Tab-separated table of C-alpha atoms in Angstrom:
chain	number	residue	atom	x	y	z
A	1	MET	CA	4.454	1.365	-39.430
A	2	LEU	CA	1.756	2.306	-36.937
A	3	ASP	CA	3.242	3.973	-33.865
A	4	LEU	CA	1.229	2.727	-30.767
A	5	SER	CA	3.517	4.339	-28.149
A	6	LEU	CA	1.994	6.693	-25.620
A	7	GLU	CA	3.637	9.327	-23.576
A	8	ILE	CA	1.832	10.244	-20.316
A	9	GLN	CA	2.470	12.534	-17.528
A	10	PRO	CA	1.352	12.205	-13.915
A	11	ILE	CA	-1.699	14.340	-12.787
A	12	GLY	CA	-0.862	13.879	-9.139
A	13	VAL	CA	1.317	12.296	-6.468
A	14	ILE	CA	0.424	10.136	-3.493
A	15	ARG	CA	1.309	11.131	0.107
A	16	SER	CA	1.146	8.090	2.338
A	17	PRO	CA	2.692	6.725	5.523
A	18	TYR	CA	4.567	4.056	3.528
A	19	LYS	CA	8.039	5.386	2.815
A	20	GLU	CA	9.316	2.215	1.063
A	21	LYS	CA	7.636	-0.571	-0.817
A	22	PHE	CA	8.565	-3.108	1.935
A	23	SER	CA	5.507	-3.499	4.266
A	24	VAL	CA	3.038	-1.747	1.836
A	25	PRO	CA	-0.195	-3.838	2.033
A	26	ARG	CA	-0.666	-6.010	-1.085
A	27	GLN	CA	-4.172	-4.569	-1.531
A	28	PRO	CA	-6.063	-1.527	-0.175
A	29	ASN	CA	-8.523	-1.936	2.744
A	30	LEU	CA	-6.159	-4.446	4.559
A	31	VAL	CA	-4.735	-1.734	6.995
A	32	GLU	CA	-7.419	0.566	8.346
A	33	ASP	CA	-5.149	3.376	9.366
A	34	GLY	CA	-2.970	3.313	6.271
A	35	THR	CA	-4.697	6.372	4.763
A	36	GLY	CA	-3.227	8.966	2.452
A	37	ILE	CA	-3.652	12.034	0.181
A	38	LEU	CA	-3.532	12.460	-3.512
A	39	GLU	CA	-1.992	15.850	-4.280
A	40	LEU	CA	-2.870	17.030	-7.791
A	41	LEU	CA	-0.122	18.699	-9.782
A	42	PRO	CA	-0.186	21.684	-12.146
A	43	PRO	CA	-2.202	22.289	-14.260
A	44	TYR	CA	-4.661	19.863	-12.730
A	45	ASN	CA	-4.610	21.483	-9.272
A	46	GLN	CA	-7.739	23.533	-9.813
A	47	ALA	CA	-11.316	23.149	-8.513
A	48	GLU	CA	-12.724	22.691	-12.006
A	49	THR	CA	-11.008	19.288	-12.474
A	50	VAL	CA	-12.761	17.791	-9.497
A	51	ARG	CA	-16.173	19.400	-9.867
A	52	GLY	CA	-18.742	16.799	-8.869
A	53	LEU	CA	-16.209	14.222	-7.676
A	54	SER	CA	-17.154	14.568	-4.075
A	55	GLU	CA	-20.496	12.936	-4.949
A	56	PHE	CA	-18.628	9.679	-5.334
A	57	SER	CA	-17.501	7.646	-2.363
A	58	HIS	CA	-14.812	5.598	-4.085
A	59	LEU	CA	-12.268	6.093	-6.840
A	60	TRP	CA	-10.096	4.184	-9.201
A	61	LEU	CA	-6.485	5.309	-9.341
A	62	ILE	CA	-4.209	4.470	-12.285
A	63	PHE	CA	-0.581	4.686	-10.993
A	64	GLN	CA	2.993	3.768	-11.781
A	65	PHE	CA	5.095	1.269	-9.941
A	66	ASP	CA	7.913	3.732	-9.812
A	67	LYS	CA	10.048	1.831	-7.288
A	68	ILE	CA	10.209	-1.229	-9.506
A	69	PRO	CA	13.116	-1.549	-12.042
A	70	GLN	CA	11.671	-1.317	-15.505
A	71	GLY	CA	12.265	-3.926	-18.153
A	72	LYS	CA	12.651	-6.787	-15.732
A	73	TRP	CA	9.202	-8.389	-16.204
A	74	HIS	CA	8.717	-12.177	-16.761
A	75	PRO	CA	5.842	-14.033	-18.559
A	76	THR	CA	5.167	-15.926	-15.279
A	77	VAL	CA	5.285	-14.735	-11.674
A	78	ARG	CA	4.933	-16.310	-8.165
A	79	PRO	CA	2.040	-14.646	-6.229
A	80	PRO	CA	2.510	-14.430	-2.448
A	81	ARG	CA	-0.963	-15.746	-1.934
A	82	LEU	CA	0.187	-19.099	-3.526
A	83	GLY	CA	3.133	-19.326	-1.140
A	84	GLY	CA	5.700	-17.900	-3.566
A	85	ASN	CA	6.179	-21.380	-5.147
A	86	LYS	CA	3.421	-21.795	-7.803
A	87	ARG	CA	3.805	-19.728	-11.019
A	88	VAL	CA	0.944	-18.100	-12.999
A	89	GLY	CA	1.028	-15.873	-16.004
A	90	VAL	CA	1.846	-12.244	-15.292
A	91	PHE	CA	-1.475	-11.209	-16.680
A	92	ALA	CA	-3.255	-13.609	-14.209
A	93	SER	CA	-1.706	-11.734	-11.275
A	94	ARG	CA	-1.274	-8.241	-9.847
A	95	SER	CA	2.523	-8.535	-9.686
A	96	THR	CA	4.391	-5.235	-9.733
A	97	TYR	CA	6.830	-6.608	-12.317
A	98	ARG	CA	4.875	-5.973	-15.493
A	99	PRO	CA	5.549	-5.190	-19.181
A	100	ASN	CA	4.208	-1.638	-18.439
A	101	PRO	CA	4.696	-0.557	-14.725
A	102	LEU	CA	0.991	0.420	-14.208
A	103	GLY	CA	-1.143	-0.374	-11.321
A	104	LEU	CA	-4.899	0.071	-10.563
A	105	SER	CA	-6.252	0.676	-7.050
A	106	LYS	CA	-9.699	1.283	-5.599
A	107	VAL	CA	-9.753	3.715	-2.697
A	108	ARG	CA	-12.324	5.524	-0.625
A	109	LEU	CA	-12.629	9.283	-1.146
A	110	ASN	CA	-13.060	10.858	2.357
A	111	ASN	CA	-13.104	14.448	1.303
A	112	ILE	CA	-11.580	17.039	-1.076
A	113	GLU	CA	-9.539	19.998	0.153
A	114	ILE	CA	-9.203	22.935	-2.185
A	115	GLY	CA	-7.014	25.959	-1.541
A	116	TYR	CA	-4.877	28.396	-3.386
A	117	ASP	CA	-3.005	26.348	-6.073
A	118	LYS	CA	-3.884	23.223	-4.098
A	119	VAL	CA	-6.255	20.351	-4.511
A	120	TRP	CA	-5.942	17.409	-2.132
A	121	LEU	CA	-7.999	14.287	-2.276
A	122	HIS	CA	-8.130	12.749	1.234
A	123	LEU	CA	-8.224	8.973	0.746
A	124	GLY	CA	-9.020	5.971	2.880
A	125	SER	CA	-6.909	2.905	3.304
A	126	LEU	CA	-4.478	2.506	0.385
A	127	ASP	CA	-1.672	0.285	-0.901
A	128	LEU	CA	0.644	2.941	-2.381
A	129	VAL	CA	4.179	4.154	-1.488
A	130	ASP	CA	4.700	7.740	-0.586
A	131	GLY	CA	5.478	9.675	-3.782
A	132	THR	CA	3.748	7.313	-6.134
A	133	PRO	CA	2.843	9.123	-9.486
A	134	VAL	CA	-0.844	8.913	-10.380
A	135	PHE	CA	-1.805	9.112	-14.033
A	136	ASP	CA	-5.616	9.143	-13.899
A	137	ILE	CA	-8.636	9.177	-11.571
A	138	LYS	CA	-11.890	7.482	-12.415
A	139	PRO	CA	-15.020	7.385	-10.188
A	140	TYR	CA	-16.076	3.934	-8.979
A	141	ILE	CA	-19.483	2.979	-10.413
A	142	ALA	CA	-21.181	0.347	-8.118
A	143	TYR	CA	-23.682	-1.096	-10.599
A	144	SER	CA	-20.971	-1.805	-13.314
A	145	ASP	CA	-17.773	-2.172	-11.185
A	146	ASN	CA	-19.079	-4.526	-8.483
A	147	GLU	CA	-19.484	-8.206	-9.370
A	148	PRO	CA	-20.572	-10.140	-6.193
A	149	GLU	CA	-20.406	-13.525	-8.038
A	150	ALA	CA	-17.037	-12.939	-9.763
A	151	GLN	CA	-14.483	-15.767	-9.674
A	152	CYS	CA	-11.126	-14.649	-8.361
A	153	SER	CA	-8.954	-17.826	-8.556
A	154	PHE	CA	-6.422	-17.875	-5.699
A	155	ALA	CA	-7.651	-14.477	-4.358
A	156	GLN	CA	-11.285	-15.240	-3.882
A	157	PHE	CA	-11.289	-14.085	-0.237
A	158	LYS	CA	-9.646	-11.395	1.827
A	159	PRO	CA	-6.346	-12.755	3.377
A	160	GLN	CA	-6.292	-13.320	7.067
A	161	PRO	CA	-3.442	-11.989	9.248
A	162	LEU	CA	-0.391	-14.260	9.121
A	163	LEU	CA	1.417	-13.122	12.220
A	164	LYS	CA	0.445	-12.385	15.797
A	165	VAL	CA	2.226	-9.244	16.900
A	166	GLU	CA	3.760	-8.645	20.330
A	167	LEU	CA	5.746	-5.673	21.703
A	168	THR	CA	8.849	-5.682	23.951
A	169	PRO	CA	8.737	-3.473	27.091
A	170	ILE	CA	10.928	-0.919	25.211
A	171	ALA	CA	8.610	-0.812	22.337
A	172	LYS	CA	5.569	-0.365	24.577
A	173	MET	CA	7.249	2.656	26.381
A	174	GLN	CA	8.144	4.258	23.091
A	175	LEU	CA	4.638	3.650	21.686
A	176	LYS	CA	3.006	5.262	24.673
A	177	GLU	CA	4.771	8.512	23.926
A	178	ILE	CA	3.970	8.327	20.218
A	179	GLU	CA	0.220	7.744	20.749
A	180	LYS	CA	-0.092	10.961	22.627
A	181	LYS	CA	0.207	12.673	19.238
A	182	GLN	CA	-0.851	9.849	16.930
A	183	PRO	CA	-3.772	7.870	18.275
A	184	HIS	CA	-4.253	4.315	16.917
A	185	PHE	CA	-0.557	4.053	15.855
A	186	LEU	CA	-0.300	0.751	17.713
A	187	ARG	CA	-3.264	-0.537	15.570
A	188	PHE	CA	-1.602	0.707	12.456
A	189	VAL	CA	1.746	-1.027	13.323
A	190	VAL	CA	0.069	-4.277	14.240
A	191	ASP	CA	-2.114	-4.375	11.067
A	192	VAL	CA	0.916	-3.750	8.829
A	193	ILE	CA	3.151	-6.329	10.388
A	194	SER	CA	0.446	-8.933	10.892
A	195	GLN	CA	0.087	-9.123	7.126
A	196	ASP	CA	3.704	-10.390	7.094
A	197	PRO	CA	5.515	-8.265	4.509
A	198	ARG	CA	8.426	-10.711	4.051
A	199	PRO	CA	8.810	-12.606	0.809
A	200	ALA	CA	6.419	-15.584	0.752
A	201	TYR	CA	9.232	-18.111	0.673
A	202	GLN	CA	10.241	-16.898	4.234
A	203	GLN	CA	6.857	-17.316	5.800
A	204	GLY	CA	6.156	-20.286	8.051
A	205	LYS	CA	9.840	-20.844	8.816
A	206	ILE	CA	12.353	-20.125	11.554
A	207	ASP	CA	13.692	-16.651	10.795
A	208	LEU	CA	16.464	-14.924	12.804
A	209	ARG	CA	16.606	-11.712	10.821
A	210	ILE	CA	15.707	-8.308	12.177
A	211	TYR	CA	13.482	-6.297	9.889
A	212	GLY	CA	12.939	-2.548	9.631
A	213	THR	CA	9.681	-1.007	8.510
A	214	THR	CA	9.338	2.736	7.900
A	215	LEU	CA	5.871	4.161	8.690
A	216	TYR	CA	5.431	7.950	8.771
A	217	ASP	CA	8.667	9.218	10.331
A	218	PHE	CA	9.297	6.153	12.446
A	219	ASN	CA	11.529	3.074	11.987
A	220	ILE	CA	9.895	-0.025	13.434
A	221	ARG	CA	12.359	-2.861	14.142
A	222	TRP	CA	10.904	-6.311	14.452
A	223	LYS	CA	11.659	-9.952	14.137
A	224	ILE	CA	10.018	-13.359	14.398
A	225	LYS	CA	9.994	-14.308	18.032
A	226	GLN	CA	12.527	-17.026	19.004
A	227	ASN	CA	11.203	-20.612	18.732
A	228	THR	CA	8.094	-19.517	16.753
A	229	ILE	CA	7.145	-19.136	13.123
A	230	ASP	CA	4.024	-16.956	13.401
A	231	VAL	CA	4.693	-14.475	16.133
A	232	ALA	CA	6.290	-11.149	15.348
A	233	GLU	CA	8.027	-9.206	18.147
A	234	VAL	CA	8.358	-5.399	17.793
A	235	LEU	CA	11.717	-4.563	19.336
A	236	SER	CA	11.725	-0.717	18.981
A	237	ILE	CA	9.936	2.259	17.426
A	238	GLN	CA	12.337	5.148	16.805
A	239	MET	CA	11.948	8.578	15.175
A	240	LEU	CA	13.973	8.854	11.959
A	241	LYS	CA	16.668	11.478	12.043
A	242	GLY	CA	15.911	14.434	9.828
């Protein structure tokens, strides 16, 4: 019997501000400040492996959904863009629950940093959890990879923000101190929460729960504002204890 199994090892690992899969943008380029780094692992962390790569502006990354339990895939899934109610085939979606836990992401390459036993690819906006294993890198080729007239079913257009984001006086005070060292942190928080990372079935409803979103070394606590369904209120922004 023909053995079609394949054993692969990561060539690198992602360093990103998203410390957990909750609140990670569902696609790259949705959160401007959610940038990251691809750190190449031995024996791939040498200048020769990336020779000529800096001449490309964008890359395809093939990665693993390593935070998703394996073996729990289903033939149909409920994409968030369809409200979490309508089902489509797993292969007609980008669901993380797949027969093989592999993902594909297009990212901007900002620059390459090479040092002793170190090769870091500095990336633009991404949709990957910190620590995500990457199995391959391929340069983006505009003439073949770009299809302006492509049909994309329920995902034809870029999603618009679902929530308006407000800050409590306490959160504003905390943020003022944070932005002394991390400019644009407010924009980052607003962009992440405005995408509404909650499950699709909770969107558009009264929700009394308090959520926690971990970005960099901060825990952002927020909730849907009382008597609203589309306004998120940031309650506090606290440094995580080491």
